[in-house]
Coordinates of C-alpha atoms in Angstrom, one line a residue:
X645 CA 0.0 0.0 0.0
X646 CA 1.6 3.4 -1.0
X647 CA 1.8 5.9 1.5
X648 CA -0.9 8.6 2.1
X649 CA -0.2 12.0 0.4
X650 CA 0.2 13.6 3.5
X651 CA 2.8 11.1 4.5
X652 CA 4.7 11.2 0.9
X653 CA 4.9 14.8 1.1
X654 CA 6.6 14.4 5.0
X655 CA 8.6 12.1 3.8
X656 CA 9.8 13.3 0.4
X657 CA 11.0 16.7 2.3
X658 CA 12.3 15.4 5.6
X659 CA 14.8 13.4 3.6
X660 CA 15.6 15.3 0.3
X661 CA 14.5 13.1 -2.2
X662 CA 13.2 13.3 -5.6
X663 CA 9.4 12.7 -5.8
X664 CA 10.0 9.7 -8.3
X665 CA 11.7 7.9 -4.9
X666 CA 8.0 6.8 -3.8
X667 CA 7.2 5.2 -7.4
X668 CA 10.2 3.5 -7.2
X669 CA 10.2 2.5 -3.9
X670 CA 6.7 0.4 -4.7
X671 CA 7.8 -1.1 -7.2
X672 CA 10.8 -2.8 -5.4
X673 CA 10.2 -2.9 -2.1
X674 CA 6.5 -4.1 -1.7
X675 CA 8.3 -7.9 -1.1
X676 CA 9.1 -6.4 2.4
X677 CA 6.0 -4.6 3.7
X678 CA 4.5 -7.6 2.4
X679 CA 7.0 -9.8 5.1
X680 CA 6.4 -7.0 7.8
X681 CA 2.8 -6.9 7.6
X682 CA 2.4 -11.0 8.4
X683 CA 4.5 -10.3 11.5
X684 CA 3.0 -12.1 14.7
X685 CA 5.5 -10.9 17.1
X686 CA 8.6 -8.3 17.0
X687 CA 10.4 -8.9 14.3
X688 CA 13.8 -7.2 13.1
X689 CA 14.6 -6.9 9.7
X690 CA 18.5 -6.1 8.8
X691 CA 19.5 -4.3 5.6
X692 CA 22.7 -4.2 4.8
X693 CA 24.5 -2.0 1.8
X694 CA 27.8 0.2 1.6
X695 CA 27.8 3.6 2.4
X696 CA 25.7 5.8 0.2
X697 CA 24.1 2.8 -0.9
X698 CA 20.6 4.0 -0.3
X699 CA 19.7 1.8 3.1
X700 CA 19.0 4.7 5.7
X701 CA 16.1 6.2 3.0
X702 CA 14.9 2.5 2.3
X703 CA 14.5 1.8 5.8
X704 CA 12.8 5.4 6.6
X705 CA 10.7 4.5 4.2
X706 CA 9.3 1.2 5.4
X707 CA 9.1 2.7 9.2
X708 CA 6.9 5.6 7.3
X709 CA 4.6 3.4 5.3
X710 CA 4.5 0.4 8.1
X711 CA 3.7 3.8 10.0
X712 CA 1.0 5.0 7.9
X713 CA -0.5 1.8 7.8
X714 CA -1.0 1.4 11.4
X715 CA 1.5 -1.0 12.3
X716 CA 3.9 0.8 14.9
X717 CA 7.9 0.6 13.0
X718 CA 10.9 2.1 14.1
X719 CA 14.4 2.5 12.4
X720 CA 17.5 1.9 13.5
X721 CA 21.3 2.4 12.8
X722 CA 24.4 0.3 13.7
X723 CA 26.0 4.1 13.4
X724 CA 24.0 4.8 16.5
X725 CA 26.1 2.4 19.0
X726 CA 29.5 4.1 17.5
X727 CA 31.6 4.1 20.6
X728 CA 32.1 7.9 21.4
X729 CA 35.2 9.8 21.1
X730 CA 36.6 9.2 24.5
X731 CA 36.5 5.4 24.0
X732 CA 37.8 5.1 20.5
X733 CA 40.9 7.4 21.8
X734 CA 41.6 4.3 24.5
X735 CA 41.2 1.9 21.5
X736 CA 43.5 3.7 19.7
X737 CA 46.2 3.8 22.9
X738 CA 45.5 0.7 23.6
X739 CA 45.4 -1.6 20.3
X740 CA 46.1 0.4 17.3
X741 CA 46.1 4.0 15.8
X742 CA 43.6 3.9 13.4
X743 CA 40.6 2.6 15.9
X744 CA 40.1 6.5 16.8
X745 CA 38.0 6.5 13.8
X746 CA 34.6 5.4 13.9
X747 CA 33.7 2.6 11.8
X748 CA 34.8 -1.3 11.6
X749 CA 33.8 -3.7 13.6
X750 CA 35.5 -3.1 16.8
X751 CA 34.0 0.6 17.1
X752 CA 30.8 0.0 18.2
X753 CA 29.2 -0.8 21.8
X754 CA 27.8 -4.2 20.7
X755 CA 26.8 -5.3 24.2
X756 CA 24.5 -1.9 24.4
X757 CA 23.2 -3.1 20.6
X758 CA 21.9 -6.2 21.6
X759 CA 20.4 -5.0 24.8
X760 CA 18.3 -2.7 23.1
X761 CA 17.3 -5.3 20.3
X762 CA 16.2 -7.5 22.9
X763 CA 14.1 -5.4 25.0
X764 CA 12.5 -4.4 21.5
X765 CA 11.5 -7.8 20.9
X766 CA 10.2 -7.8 24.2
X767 CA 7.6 -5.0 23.3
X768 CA 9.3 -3.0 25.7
X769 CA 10.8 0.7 25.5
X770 CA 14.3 1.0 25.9
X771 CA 16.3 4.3 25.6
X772 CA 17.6 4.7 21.8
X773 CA 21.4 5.7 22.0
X774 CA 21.9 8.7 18.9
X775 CA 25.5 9.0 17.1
X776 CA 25.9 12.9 16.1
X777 CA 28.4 12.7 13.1
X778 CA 28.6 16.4 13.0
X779 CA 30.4 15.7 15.9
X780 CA 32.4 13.0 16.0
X781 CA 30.5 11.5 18.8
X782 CA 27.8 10.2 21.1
X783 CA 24.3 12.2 22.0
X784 CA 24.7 12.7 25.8
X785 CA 22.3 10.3 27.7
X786 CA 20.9 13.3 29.4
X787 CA 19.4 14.4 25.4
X788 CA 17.8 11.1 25.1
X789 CA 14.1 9.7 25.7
X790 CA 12.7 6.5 25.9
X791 CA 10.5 5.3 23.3
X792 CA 6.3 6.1 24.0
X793 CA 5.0 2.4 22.8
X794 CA 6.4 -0.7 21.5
X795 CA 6.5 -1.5 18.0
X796 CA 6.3 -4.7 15.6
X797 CA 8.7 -3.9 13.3
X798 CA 12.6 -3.2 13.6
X799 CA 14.7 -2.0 10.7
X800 CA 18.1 -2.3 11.5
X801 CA 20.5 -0.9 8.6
X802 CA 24.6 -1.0 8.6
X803 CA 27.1 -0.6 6.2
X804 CA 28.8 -4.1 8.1
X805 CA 25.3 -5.9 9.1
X806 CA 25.5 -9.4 8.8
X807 CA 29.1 -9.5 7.7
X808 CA 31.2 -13.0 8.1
X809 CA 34.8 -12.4 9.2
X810 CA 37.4 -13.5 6.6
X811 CA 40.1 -16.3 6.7
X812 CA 43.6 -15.3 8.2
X813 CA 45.0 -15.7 5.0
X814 CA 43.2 -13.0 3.5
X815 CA 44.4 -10.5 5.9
X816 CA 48.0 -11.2 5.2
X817 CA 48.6 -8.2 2.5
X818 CA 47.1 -5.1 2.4
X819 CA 44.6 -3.9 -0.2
X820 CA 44.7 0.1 -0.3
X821 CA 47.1 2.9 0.5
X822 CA 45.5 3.2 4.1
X823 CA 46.5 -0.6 5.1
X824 CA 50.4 -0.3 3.6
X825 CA 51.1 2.3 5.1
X826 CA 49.3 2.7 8.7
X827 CA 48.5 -1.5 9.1
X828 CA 51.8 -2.5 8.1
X829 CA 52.3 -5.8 10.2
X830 CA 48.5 -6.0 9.6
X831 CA 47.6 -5.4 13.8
X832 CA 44.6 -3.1 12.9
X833 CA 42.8 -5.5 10.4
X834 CA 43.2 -8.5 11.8
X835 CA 42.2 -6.9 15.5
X836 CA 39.0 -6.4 13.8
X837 CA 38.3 -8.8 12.0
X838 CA 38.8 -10.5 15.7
X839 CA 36.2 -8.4 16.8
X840 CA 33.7 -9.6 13.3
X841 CA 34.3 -13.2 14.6
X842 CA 33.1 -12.8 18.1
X843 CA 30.3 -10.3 19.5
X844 CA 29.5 -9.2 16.4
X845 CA 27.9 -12.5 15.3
X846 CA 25.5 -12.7 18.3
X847 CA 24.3 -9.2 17.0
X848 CA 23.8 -10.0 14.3
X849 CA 22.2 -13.3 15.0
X850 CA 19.1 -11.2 16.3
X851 CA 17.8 -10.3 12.5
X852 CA 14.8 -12.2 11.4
X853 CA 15.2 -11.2 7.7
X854 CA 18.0 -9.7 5.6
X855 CA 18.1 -7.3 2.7
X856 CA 21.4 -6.4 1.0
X857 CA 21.4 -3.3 -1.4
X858 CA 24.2 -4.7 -3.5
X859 CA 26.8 -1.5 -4.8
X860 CA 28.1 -2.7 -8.7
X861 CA 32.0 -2.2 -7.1
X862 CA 34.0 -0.7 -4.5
X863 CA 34.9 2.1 -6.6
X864 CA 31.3 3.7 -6.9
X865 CA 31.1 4.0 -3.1
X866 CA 33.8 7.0 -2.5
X867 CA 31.3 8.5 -4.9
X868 CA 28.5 7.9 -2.8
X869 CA 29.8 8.5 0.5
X870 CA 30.8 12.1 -1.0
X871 CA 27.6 12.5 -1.8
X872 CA 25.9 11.4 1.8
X873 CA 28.7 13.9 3.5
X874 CA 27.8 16.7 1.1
X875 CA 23.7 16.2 2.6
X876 CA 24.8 16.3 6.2
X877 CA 26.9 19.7 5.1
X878 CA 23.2 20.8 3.7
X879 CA 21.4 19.7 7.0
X880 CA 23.5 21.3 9.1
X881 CA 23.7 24.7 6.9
X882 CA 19.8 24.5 6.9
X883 CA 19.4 24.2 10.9
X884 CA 21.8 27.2 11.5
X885 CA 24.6 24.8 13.3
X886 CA 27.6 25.8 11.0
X887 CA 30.3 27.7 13.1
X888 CA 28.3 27.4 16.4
X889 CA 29.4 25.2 19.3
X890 CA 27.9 22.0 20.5
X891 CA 27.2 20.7 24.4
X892 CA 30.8 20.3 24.8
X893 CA 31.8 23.7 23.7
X894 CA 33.2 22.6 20.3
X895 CA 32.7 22.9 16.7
X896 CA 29.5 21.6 15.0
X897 CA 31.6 20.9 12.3
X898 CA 34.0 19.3 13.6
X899 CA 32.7 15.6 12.6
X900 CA 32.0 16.6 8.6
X901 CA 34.6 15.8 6.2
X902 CA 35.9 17.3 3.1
X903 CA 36.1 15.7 -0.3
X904 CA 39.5 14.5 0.4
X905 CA 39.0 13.6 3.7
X906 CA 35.8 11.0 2.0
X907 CA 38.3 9.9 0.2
X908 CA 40.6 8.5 2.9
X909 CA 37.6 7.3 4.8
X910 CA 36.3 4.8 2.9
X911 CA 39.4 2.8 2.5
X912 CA 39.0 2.1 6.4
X913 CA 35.6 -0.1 4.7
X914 CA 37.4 -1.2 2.1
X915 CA 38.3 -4.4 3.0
X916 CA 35.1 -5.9 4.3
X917 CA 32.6 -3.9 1.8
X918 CA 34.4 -5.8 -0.8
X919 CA 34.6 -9.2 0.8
X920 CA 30.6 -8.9 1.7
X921 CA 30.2 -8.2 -2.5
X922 CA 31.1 -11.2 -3.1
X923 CA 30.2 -13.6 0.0
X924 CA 26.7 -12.2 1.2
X925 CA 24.3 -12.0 -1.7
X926 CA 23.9 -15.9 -1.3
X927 CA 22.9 -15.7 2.3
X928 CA 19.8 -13.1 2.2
X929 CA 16.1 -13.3 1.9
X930 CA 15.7 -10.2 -0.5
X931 CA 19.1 -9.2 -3.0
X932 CA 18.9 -5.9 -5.0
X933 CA 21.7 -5.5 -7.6
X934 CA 22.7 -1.7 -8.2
X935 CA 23.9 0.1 -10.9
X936 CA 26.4 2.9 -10.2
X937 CA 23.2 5.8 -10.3
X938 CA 21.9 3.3 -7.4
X939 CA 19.2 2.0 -10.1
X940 CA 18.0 -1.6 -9.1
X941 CA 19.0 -3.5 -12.5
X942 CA 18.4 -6.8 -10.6
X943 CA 16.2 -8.4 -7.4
X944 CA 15.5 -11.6 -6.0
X945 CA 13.3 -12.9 -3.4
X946 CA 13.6 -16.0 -1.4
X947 CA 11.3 -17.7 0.7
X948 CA 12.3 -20.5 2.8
X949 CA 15.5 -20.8 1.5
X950 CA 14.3 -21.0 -2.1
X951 CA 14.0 -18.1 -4.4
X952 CA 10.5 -16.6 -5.8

């Protein structure tokens, strides 16, 4: 069922898209309300895509039409249980330089993750921790509210969701700039790829369906993720932040990266966004193909292990 036109026109402005987003978004993604509205209990339903790849505005848009169709949705971010500054600085002190930036596996508070799934599939209300990336860091607890009802339906979206940690013998040379000269005796990636192994996997084990918005290459993600940074630089200009301070007394700005600065961040995702290209498409339920412009040139649905 589309979404009311009150709700389309919410939805189309809140998140900056092109009014020819809702048509496309029925024709693709009706396989998932479909899923969502059979639910019996709680259900979470994990999307996984590279950066830029479209999953934060596909899972806004389920949450809004689950929404406007009465069954109670909420969206959620594995960029939300970042670790905050202070605790990535003791990672990087402690185990390698490059942990002080957000990202891999490894960087986020997993236990806190999985706490807050649970009690969601318990129809309770937990507190939903917020990652400001303007910022560099985490929402104080003190800005945060619990939620005011339970709700059916969880979409969970991460660049790394679902990922499967690869064999030592993958890790042994590097694969950009970033890993041959700051990983050298390969500490960093194979710390994390530690990390993928263990907690991660009983996080991940709490998704009841997965979706993977499959990017053509690694190469059209920089592209993307310039793109997504260049929106944030628009959000913040819109709300009045730039040049003022946050809580903390520091710069707004602080946390939004230039072009060149993109650049150097997505070879930290390098690794694993191009080892879950090639191993995940067999493991999920739903599997939309991508063409550089994010055009789905390819889908399939499975259903009980089979595809439809």
């Amino acid at each position: 069922m589309p979404l009311t036109p009150s709700a389309l026109s919410a939805f189309v402005a809140q998140h900056q898209l092109p009014d020819t987003y809702l048509a496309f978004a029925n024709a693709h993604f009706s396989p998932l309300l479909t899923w969502a509205q059979a639910a019996k209990s709680p259900q979470i339903l994990g999307i996984n895509g590279s950066q830029g790849s479209g999953k934060s505005t596909l899972a806004a848009w389920l949450v809004a039409a689950l929404t406007d169709q009465g069954i109670p949705a909420l969206a959620l971010s594995m960029d939300d249980f970042y670790l905050g500054k202070a605790a990535r600085t003791l990672l990087a002190n402690r185990v390698h330089p490059l942990l002080g930036t957000r990202g891999v596996p490894g960087t986020h508070d997993v236990a806190r993750a999985i706490e807050v799934l649970d009690a969601l599939k318990e129809c309770k209300t937990p507190i939903i921790p917020r990652f400001d990336k303007a910022i560099d860091d985490c929402v104080p607890a003190s800005h945060l509210e619990p939620l005011h009802h339970p709700v059916k339906i969880i979409v969970l979206e991460g660049w790394c969701l679902g990922a499967q940690p690869q064999a030592e013998a993958a890790l042994m040379h590097p694969i950009n700039a970033l890993e041959r000269d700051e990983d050298q005796q390969g500490q960093w990636r194979s710390w994390v790829n530690r990390q993928l192994a263990q907690t991660y996997q009983a996080w991940f084990q709490r998704v009841d369906r997965w979706v993977m918005l499959r990017a053509p290459s690694f190469e059209c993600v920089a592209q993307w993720r310039w793109q997504q940074e260049q929106k944030l630089w628009q959000k913040h200009k819109l709300a009045g932040m730039l040049q003022q301070t946050d809580h903390r007394g520091g710069s707004t700005t602080s946390g939004l990266m230039t072009r060149e600065q993109v650049q150097r961040f997505v070879q930290y995702y390098e690794r694993l966004t191009t080892h879950m290209l090639h191993e995940m498409p067999d493991r999920v339920e739903h599997l939309y193909q991508l063409d550089d412009r994010r055009n789905i040139i390819h889908e399939h649905h499975r259903s009980h292990g089979a595809l439809r």
